[in-house]
PDB file of C-alpha atoms and ligand atoms in Angstrom:
ATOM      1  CA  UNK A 919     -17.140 -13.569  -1.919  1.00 49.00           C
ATOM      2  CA  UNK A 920     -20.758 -13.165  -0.936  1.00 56.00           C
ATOM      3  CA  UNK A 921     -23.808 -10.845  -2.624  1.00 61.00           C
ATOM      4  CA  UNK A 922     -24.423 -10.201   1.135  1.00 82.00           C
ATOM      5  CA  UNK A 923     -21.431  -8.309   2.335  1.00 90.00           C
ATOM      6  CA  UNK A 924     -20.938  -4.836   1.343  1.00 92.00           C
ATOM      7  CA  UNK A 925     -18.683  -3.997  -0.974  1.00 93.00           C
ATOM      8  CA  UNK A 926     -15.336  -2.084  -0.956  1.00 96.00           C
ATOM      9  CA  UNK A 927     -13.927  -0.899  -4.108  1.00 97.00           C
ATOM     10  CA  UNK A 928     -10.161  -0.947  -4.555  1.00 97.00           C
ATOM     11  CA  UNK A 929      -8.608   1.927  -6.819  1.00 97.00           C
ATOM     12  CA  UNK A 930      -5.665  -0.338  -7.496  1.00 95.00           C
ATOM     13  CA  UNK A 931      -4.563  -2.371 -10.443  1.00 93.00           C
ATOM     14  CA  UNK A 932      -1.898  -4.090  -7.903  1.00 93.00           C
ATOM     15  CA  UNK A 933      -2.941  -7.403  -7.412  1.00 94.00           C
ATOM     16  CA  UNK A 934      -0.457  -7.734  -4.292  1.00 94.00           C
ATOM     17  CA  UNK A 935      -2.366  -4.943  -2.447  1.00 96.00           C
ATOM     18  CA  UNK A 936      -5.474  -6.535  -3.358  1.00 96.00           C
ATOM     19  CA  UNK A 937      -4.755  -9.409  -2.019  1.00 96.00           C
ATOM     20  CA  UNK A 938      -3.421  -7.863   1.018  1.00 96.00           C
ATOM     21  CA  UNK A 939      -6.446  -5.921   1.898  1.00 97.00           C
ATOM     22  CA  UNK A 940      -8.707  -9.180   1.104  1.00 96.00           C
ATOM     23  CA  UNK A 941      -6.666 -11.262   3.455  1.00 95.00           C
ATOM     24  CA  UNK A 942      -7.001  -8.771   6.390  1.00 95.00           C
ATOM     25  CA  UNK A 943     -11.025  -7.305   6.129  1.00 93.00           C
ATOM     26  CA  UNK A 944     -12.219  -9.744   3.267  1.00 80.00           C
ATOM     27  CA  UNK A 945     -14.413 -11.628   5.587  1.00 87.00           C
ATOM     28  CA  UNK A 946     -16.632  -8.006   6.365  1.00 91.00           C
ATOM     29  CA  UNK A 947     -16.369  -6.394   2.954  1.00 93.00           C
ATOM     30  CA  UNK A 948     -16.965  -7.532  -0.806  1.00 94.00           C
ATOM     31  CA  UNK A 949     -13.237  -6.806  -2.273  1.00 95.00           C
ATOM     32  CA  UNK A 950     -12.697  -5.679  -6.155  1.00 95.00           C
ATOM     33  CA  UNK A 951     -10.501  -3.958  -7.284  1.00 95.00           C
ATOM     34  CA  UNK A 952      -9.329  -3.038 -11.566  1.00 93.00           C
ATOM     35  CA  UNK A 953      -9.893  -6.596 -12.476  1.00 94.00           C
ATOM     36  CA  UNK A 954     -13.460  -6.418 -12.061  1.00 94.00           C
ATOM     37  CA  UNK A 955     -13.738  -3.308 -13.634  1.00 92.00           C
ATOM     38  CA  UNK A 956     -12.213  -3.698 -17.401  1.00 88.00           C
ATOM     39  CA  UNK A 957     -12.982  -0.282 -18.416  1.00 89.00           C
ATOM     40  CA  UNK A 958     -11.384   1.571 -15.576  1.00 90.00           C
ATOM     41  CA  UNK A 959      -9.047   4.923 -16.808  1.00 89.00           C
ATOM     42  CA  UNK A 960      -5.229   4.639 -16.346  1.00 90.00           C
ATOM     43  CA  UNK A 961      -5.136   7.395 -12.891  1.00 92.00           C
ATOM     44  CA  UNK A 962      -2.085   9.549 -13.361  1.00 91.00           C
ATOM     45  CA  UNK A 963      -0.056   9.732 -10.337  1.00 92.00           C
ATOM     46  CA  UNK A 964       0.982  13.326 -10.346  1.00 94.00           C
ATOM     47  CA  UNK A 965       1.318  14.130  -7.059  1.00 96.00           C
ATOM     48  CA  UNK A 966       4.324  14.760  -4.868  1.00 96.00           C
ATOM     49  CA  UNK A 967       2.528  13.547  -1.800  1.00 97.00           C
ATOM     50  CA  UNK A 968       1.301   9.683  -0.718  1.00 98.00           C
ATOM     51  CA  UNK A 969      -2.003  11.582   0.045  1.00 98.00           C
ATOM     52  CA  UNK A 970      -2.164  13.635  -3.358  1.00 98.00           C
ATOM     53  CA  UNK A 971      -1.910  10.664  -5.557  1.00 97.00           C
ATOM     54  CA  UNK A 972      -4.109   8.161  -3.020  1.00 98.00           C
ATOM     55  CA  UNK A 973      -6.579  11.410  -3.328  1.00 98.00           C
ATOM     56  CA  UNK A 974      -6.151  11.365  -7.415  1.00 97.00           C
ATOM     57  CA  UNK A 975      -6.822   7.681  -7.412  1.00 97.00           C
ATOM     58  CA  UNK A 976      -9.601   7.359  -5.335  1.00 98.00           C
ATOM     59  CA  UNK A 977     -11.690  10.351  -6.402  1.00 97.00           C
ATOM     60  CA  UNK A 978     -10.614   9.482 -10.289  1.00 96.00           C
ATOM     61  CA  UNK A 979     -12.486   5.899  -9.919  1.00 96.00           C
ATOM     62  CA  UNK A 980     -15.143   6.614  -7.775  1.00 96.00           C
ATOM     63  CA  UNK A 981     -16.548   9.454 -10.003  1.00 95.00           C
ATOM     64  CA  UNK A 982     -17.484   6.641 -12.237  1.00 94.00           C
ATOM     65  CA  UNK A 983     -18.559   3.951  -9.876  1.00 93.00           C
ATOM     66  CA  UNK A 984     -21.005   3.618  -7.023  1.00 91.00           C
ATOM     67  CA  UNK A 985     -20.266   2.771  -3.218  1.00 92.00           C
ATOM     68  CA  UNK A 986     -16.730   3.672  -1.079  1.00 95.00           C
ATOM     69  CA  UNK A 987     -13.781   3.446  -3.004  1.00 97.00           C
ATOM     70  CA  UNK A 988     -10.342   3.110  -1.266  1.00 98.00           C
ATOM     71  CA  UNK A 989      -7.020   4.323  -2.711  1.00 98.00           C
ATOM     72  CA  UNK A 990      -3.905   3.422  -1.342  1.00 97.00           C
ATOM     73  CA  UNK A 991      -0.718   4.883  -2.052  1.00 98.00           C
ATOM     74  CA  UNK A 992       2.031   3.649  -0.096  1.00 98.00           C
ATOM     75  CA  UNK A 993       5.781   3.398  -0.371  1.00 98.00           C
ATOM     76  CA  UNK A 994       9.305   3.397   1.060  1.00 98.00           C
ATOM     77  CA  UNK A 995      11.051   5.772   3.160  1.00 98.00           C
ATOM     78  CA  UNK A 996      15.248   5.488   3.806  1.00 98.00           C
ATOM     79  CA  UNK A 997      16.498   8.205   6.324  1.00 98.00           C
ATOM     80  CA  UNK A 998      20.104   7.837   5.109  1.00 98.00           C
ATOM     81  CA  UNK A 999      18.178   8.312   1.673  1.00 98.00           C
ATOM     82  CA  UNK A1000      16.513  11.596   2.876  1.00 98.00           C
ATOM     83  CA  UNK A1001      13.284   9.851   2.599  1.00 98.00           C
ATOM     84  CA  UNK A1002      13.703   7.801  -0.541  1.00 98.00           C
ATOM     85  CA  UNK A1003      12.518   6.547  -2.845  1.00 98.00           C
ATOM     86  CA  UNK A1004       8.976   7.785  -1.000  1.00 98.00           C
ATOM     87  CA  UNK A1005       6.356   8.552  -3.650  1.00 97.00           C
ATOM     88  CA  UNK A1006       8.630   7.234  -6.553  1.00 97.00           C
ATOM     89  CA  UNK A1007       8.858   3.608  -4.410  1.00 97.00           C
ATOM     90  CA  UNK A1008       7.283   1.604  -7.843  1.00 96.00           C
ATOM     91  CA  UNK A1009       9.346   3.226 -10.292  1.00 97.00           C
ATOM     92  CA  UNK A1010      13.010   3.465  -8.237  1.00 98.00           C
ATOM     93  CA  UNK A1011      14.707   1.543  -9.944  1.00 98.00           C
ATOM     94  CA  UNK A1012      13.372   2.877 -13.621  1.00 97.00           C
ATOM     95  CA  UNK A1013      10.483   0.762 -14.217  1.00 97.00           C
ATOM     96  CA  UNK A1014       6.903   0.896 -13.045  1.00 94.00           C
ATOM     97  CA  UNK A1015       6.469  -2.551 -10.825  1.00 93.00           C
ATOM     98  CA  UNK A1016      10.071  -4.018 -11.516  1.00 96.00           C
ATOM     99  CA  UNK A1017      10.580  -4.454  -8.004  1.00 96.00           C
ATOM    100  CA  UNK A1018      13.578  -6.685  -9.074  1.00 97.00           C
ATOM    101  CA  UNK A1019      14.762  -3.414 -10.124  1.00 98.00           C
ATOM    102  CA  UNK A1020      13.965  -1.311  -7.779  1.00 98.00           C
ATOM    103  CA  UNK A1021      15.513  -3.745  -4.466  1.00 98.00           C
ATOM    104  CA  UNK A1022      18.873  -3.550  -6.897  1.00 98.00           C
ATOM    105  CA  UNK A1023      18.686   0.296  -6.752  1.00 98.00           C
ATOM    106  CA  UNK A1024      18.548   0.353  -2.840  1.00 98.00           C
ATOM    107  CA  UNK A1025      20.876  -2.146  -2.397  1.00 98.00           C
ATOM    108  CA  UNK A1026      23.688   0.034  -4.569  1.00 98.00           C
ATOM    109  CA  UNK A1027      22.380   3.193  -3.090  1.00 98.00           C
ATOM    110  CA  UNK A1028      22.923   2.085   0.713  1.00 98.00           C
ATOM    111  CA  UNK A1029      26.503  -0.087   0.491  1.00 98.00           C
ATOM    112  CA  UNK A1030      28.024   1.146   2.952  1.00 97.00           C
ATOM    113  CA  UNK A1031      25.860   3.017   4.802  1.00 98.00           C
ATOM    114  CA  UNK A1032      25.964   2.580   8.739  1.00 98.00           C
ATOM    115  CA  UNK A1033      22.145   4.618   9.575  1.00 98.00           C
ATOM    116  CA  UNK A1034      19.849   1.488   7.580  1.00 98.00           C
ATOM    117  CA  UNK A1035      16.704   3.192   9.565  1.00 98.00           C
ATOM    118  CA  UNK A1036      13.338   3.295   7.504  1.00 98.00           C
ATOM    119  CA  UNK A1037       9.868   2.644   7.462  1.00 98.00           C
ATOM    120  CA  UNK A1038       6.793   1.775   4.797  1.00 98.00           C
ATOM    121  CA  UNK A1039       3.828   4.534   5.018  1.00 98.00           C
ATOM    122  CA  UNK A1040       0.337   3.523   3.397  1.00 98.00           C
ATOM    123  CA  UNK A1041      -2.028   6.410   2.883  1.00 98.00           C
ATOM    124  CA  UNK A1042      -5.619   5.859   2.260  1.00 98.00           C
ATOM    125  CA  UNK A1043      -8.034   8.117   1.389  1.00 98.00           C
ATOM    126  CA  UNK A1044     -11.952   6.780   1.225  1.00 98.00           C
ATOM    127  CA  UNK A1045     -14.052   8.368  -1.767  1.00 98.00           C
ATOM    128  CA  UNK A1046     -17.424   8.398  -3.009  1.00 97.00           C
ATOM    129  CA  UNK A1047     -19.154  10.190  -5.938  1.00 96.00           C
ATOM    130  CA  UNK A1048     -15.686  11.664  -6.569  1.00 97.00           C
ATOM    131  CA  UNK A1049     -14.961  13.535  -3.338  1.00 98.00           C
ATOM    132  CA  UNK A1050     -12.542  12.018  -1.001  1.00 98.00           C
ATOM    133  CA  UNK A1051     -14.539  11.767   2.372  1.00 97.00           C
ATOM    134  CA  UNK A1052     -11.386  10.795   4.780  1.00 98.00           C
ATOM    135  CA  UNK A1053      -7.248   9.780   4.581  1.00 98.00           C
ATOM    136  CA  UNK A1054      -5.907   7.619   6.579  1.00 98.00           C
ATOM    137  CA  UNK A1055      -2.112   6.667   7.666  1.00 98.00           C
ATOM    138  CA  UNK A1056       0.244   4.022   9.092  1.00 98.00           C
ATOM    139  CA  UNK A1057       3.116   3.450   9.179  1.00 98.00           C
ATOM    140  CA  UNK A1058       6.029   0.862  10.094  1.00 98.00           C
ATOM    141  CA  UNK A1059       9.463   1.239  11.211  1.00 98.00           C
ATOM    142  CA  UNK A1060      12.168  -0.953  10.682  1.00 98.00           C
ATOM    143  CA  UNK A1061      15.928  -0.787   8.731  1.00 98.00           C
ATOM    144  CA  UNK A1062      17.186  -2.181   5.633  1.00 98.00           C
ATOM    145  CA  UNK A1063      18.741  -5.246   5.242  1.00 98.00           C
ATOM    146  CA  UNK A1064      22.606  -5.801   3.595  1.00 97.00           C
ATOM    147  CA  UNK A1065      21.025  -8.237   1.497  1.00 98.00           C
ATOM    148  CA  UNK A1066      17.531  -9.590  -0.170  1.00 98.00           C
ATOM    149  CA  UNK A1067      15.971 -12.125   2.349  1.00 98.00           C
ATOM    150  CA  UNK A1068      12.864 -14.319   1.946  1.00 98.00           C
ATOM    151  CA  UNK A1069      10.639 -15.343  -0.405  1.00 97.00           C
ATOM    152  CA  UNK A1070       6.962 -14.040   0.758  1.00 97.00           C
ATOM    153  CA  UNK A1071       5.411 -10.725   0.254  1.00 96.00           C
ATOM    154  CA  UNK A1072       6.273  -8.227  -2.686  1.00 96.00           C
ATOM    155  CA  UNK A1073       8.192  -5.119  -3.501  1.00 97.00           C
ATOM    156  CA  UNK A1074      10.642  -4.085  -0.909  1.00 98.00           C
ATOM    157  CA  UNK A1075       9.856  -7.175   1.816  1.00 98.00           C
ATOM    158  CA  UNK A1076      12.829  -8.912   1.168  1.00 98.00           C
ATOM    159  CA  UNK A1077      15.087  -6.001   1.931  1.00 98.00           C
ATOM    160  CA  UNK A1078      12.759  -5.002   5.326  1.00 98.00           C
ATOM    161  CA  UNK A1079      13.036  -5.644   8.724  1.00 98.00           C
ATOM    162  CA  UNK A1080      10.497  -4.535  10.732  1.00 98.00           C
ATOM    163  CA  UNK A1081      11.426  -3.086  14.257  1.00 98.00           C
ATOM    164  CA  UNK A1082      12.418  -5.624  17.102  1.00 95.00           C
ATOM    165  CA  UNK A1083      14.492  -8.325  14.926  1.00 95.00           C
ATOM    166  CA  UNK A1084      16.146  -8.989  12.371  1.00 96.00           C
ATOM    167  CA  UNK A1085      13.726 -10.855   9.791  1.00 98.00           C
ATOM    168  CA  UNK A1086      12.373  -9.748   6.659  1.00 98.00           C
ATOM    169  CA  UNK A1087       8.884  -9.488   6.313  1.00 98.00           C
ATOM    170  CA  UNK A1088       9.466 -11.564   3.048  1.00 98.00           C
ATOM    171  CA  UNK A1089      10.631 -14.080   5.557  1.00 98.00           C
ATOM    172  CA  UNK A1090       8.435 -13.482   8.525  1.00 98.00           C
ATOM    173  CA  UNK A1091       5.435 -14.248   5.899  1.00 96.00           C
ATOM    174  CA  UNK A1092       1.679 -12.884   5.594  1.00 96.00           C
ATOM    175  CA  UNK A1093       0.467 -13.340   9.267  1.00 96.00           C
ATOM    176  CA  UNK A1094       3.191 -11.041  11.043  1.00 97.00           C
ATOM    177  CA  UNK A1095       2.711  -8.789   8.049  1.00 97.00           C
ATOM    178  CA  UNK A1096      -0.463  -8.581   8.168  1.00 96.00           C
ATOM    179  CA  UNK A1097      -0.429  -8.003  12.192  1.00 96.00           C
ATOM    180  CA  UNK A1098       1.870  -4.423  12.132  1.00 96.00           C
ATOM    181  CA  UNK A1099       2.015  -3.690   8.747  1.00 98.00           C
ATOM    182  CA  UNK A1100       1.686   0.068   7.183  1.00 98.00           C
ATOM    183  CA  UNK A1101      -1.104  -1.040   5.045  1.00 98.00           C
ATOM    184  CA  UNK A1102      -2.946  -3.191   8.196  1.00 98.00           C
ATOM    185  CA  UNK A1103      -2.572   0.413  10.441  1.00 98.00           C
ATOM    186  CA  UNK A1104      -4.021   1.978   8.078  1.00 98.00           C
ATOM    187  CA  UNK A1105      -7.147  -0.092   7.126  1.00 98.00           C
ATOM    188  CA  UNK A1106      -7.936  -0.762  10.850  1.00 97.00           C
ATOM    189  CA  UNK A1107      -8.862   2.907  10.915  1.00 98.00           C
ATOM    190  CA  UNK A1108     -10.930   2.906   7.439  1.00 97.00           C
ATOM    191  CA  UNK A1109     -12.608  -0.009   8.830  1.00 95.00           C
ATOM    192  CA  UNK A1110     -13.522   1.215  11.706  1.00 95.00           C
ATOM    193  CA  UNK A1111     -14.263   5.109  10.320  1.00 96.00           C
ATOM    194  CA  UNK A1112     -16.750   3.230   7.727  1.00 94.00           C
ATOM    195  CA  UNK A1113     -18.278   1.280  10.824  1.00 91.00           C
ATOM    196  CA  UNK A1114     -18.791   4.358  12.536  1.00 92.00           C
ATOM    197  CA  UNK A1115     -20.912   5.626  10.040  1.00 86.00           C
ATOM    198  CA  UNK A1116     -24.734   4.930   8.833  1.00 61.00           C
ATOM    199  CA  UNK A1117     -24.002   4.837   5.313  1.00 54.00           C
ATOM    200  CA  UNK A1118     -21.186   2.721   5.290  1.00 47.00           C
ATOM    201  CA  UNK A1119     -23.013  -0.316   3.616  1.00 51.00           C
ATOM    202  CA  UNK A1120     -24.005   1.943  -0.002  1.00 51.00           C
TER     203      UNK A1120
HETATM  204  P1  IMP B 351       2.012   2.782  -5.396  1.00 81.73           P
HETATM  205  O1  IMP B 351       1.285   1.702  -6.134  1.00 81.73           O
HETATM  206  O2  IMP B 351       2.296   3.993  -6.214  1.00 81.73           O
HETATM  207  O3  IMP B 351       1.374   3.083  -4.084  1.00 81.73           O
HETATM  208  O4  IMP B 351       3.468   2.190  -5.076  1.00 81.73           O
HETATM  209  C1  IMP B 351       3.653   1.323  -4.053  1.00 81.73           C
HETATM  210  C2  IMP B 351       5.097   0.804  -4.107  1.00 81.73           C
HETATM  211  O5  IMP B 351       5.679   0.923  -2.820  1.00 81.73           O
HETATM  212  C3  IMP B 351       5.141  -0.683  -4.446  1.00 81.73           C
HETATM  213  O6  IMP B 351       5.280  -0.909  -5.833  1.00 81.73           O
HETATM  214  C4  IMP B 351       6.370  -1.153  -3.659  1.00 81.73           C
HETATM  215  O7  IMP B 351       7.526  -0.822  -4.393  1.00 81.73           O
HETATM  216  C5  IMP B 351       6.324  -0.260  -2.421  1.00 81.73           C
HETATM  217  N1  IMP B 351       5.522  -0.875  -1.353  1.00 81.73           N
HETATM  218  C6  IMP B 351       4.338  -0.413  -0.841  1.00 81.73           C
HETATM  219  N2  IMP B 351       3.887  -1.229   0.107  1.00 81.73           N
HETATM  220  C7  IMP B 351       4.764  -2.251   0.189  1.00 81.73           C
HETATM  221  C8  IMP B 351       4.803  -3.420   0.994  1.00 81.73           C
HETATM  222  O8  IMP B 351       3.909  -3.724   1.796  1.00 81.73           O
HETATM  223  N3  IMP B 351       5.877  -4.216   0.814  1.00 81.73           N
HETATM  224  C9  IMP B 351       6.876  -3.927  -0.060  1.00 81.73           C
HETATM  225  N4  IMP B 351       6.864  -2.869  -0.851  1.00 81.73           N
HETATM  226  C10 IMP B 351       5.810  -2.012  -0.729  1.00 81.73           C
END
């Protein structure tokens, strides 16, 4: 990390979207996140929306820090599931970040269903001083897999294939991830929205 670059605080305490969002803009932006930041409140996510709780998050931390905070709230969506688990995607199977857990869930909740369509969805929203500024969203579809596959990534990868084969991103690993990945749509267009703008660098 350099002193030079400016930085881009992360309203996450998930170290795997952290390192995510490093990998793809960490050569153009400083990247913390909670870890640098001790002292940070627990953010409540209330909302019934990927936007309300990405808003909650990212206006929560940067009311008490300086310089662009980014939220992301992101999750899975099933068709056959009527859009399941969506917002709850951490918590599916019961407990916050057991994706263990949560990949048994889906696999018991889609034996034996033919339609395996679905597709992750990342909002962003960029905040500063408290009031979110922009949202962001991407998305990528794909289906769900019979069975866990792969050993790369985190949360639902192994259980994901994204459009056009048959591989799990856990298997396809970090570079085709990163390359169409929900959460690489997305931050493509806060990069370049921050670019755009004079004040991006405070
Ligand atoms: P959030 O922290 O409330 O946004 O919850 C995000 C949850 O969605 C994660 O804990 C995962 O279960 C799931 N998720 C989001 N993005 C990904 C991804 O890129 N791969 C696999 N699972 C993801």
């Amino acid at each position: 990390m350099s002193a030079d670059l400016p930085r881009l605080i992360l309203a996450t305490r998930n170290p795997h979207k952290t390192a995510e969002i490093r990998a793809m803009i960490g050569r153009r932006y400083e990247v913390l996140d909670a870890t640098s930041f001790p002292d940070w409140p627990v953010i409540e996510e209330t909302g019934d929306t990927f936007l309300e709780n990405a808003t909650l998050k990212a206006n929560g931390i940067s009311s008490r820090i300086g310089g662009w905070v980014l939220a992301d709230d992101s999750g899975l969506e099933v068709d056959a599931l009527g859009g399941a688990p969506g917002v709850i995607s951490s918590h599916y199977g019961g407990v916050e970040g057991d994706h263990p857990r949560n990949n048994d869930r889906l696999l018991r909740e889609m034996q034996g269903v033919a339609d395996r369509r679905a597709r992750f969805r990342c909002t962003m929203v960029l905040a500063k001083d408290g009031v979110a500024h922009a949202h962001f969203c991407g998305t990528v579809e794909g289906r769900i897999l019979e069975e866990a596959r792969g050993s790369q990534g985190f949360g639902y990868d192994p259980l994901f294939a994204p459009e056009g084969g048959s591989q799990s991103f856990a298997e396809l690993g970090d570079a085709v991830k990163h390359s169409l990945s929900h959460r690489s749509r997305a931050l493509a267009q806060v990069v370049a929205w921050l670019e755009a703008r004079a004040d991006a660098r405070g």
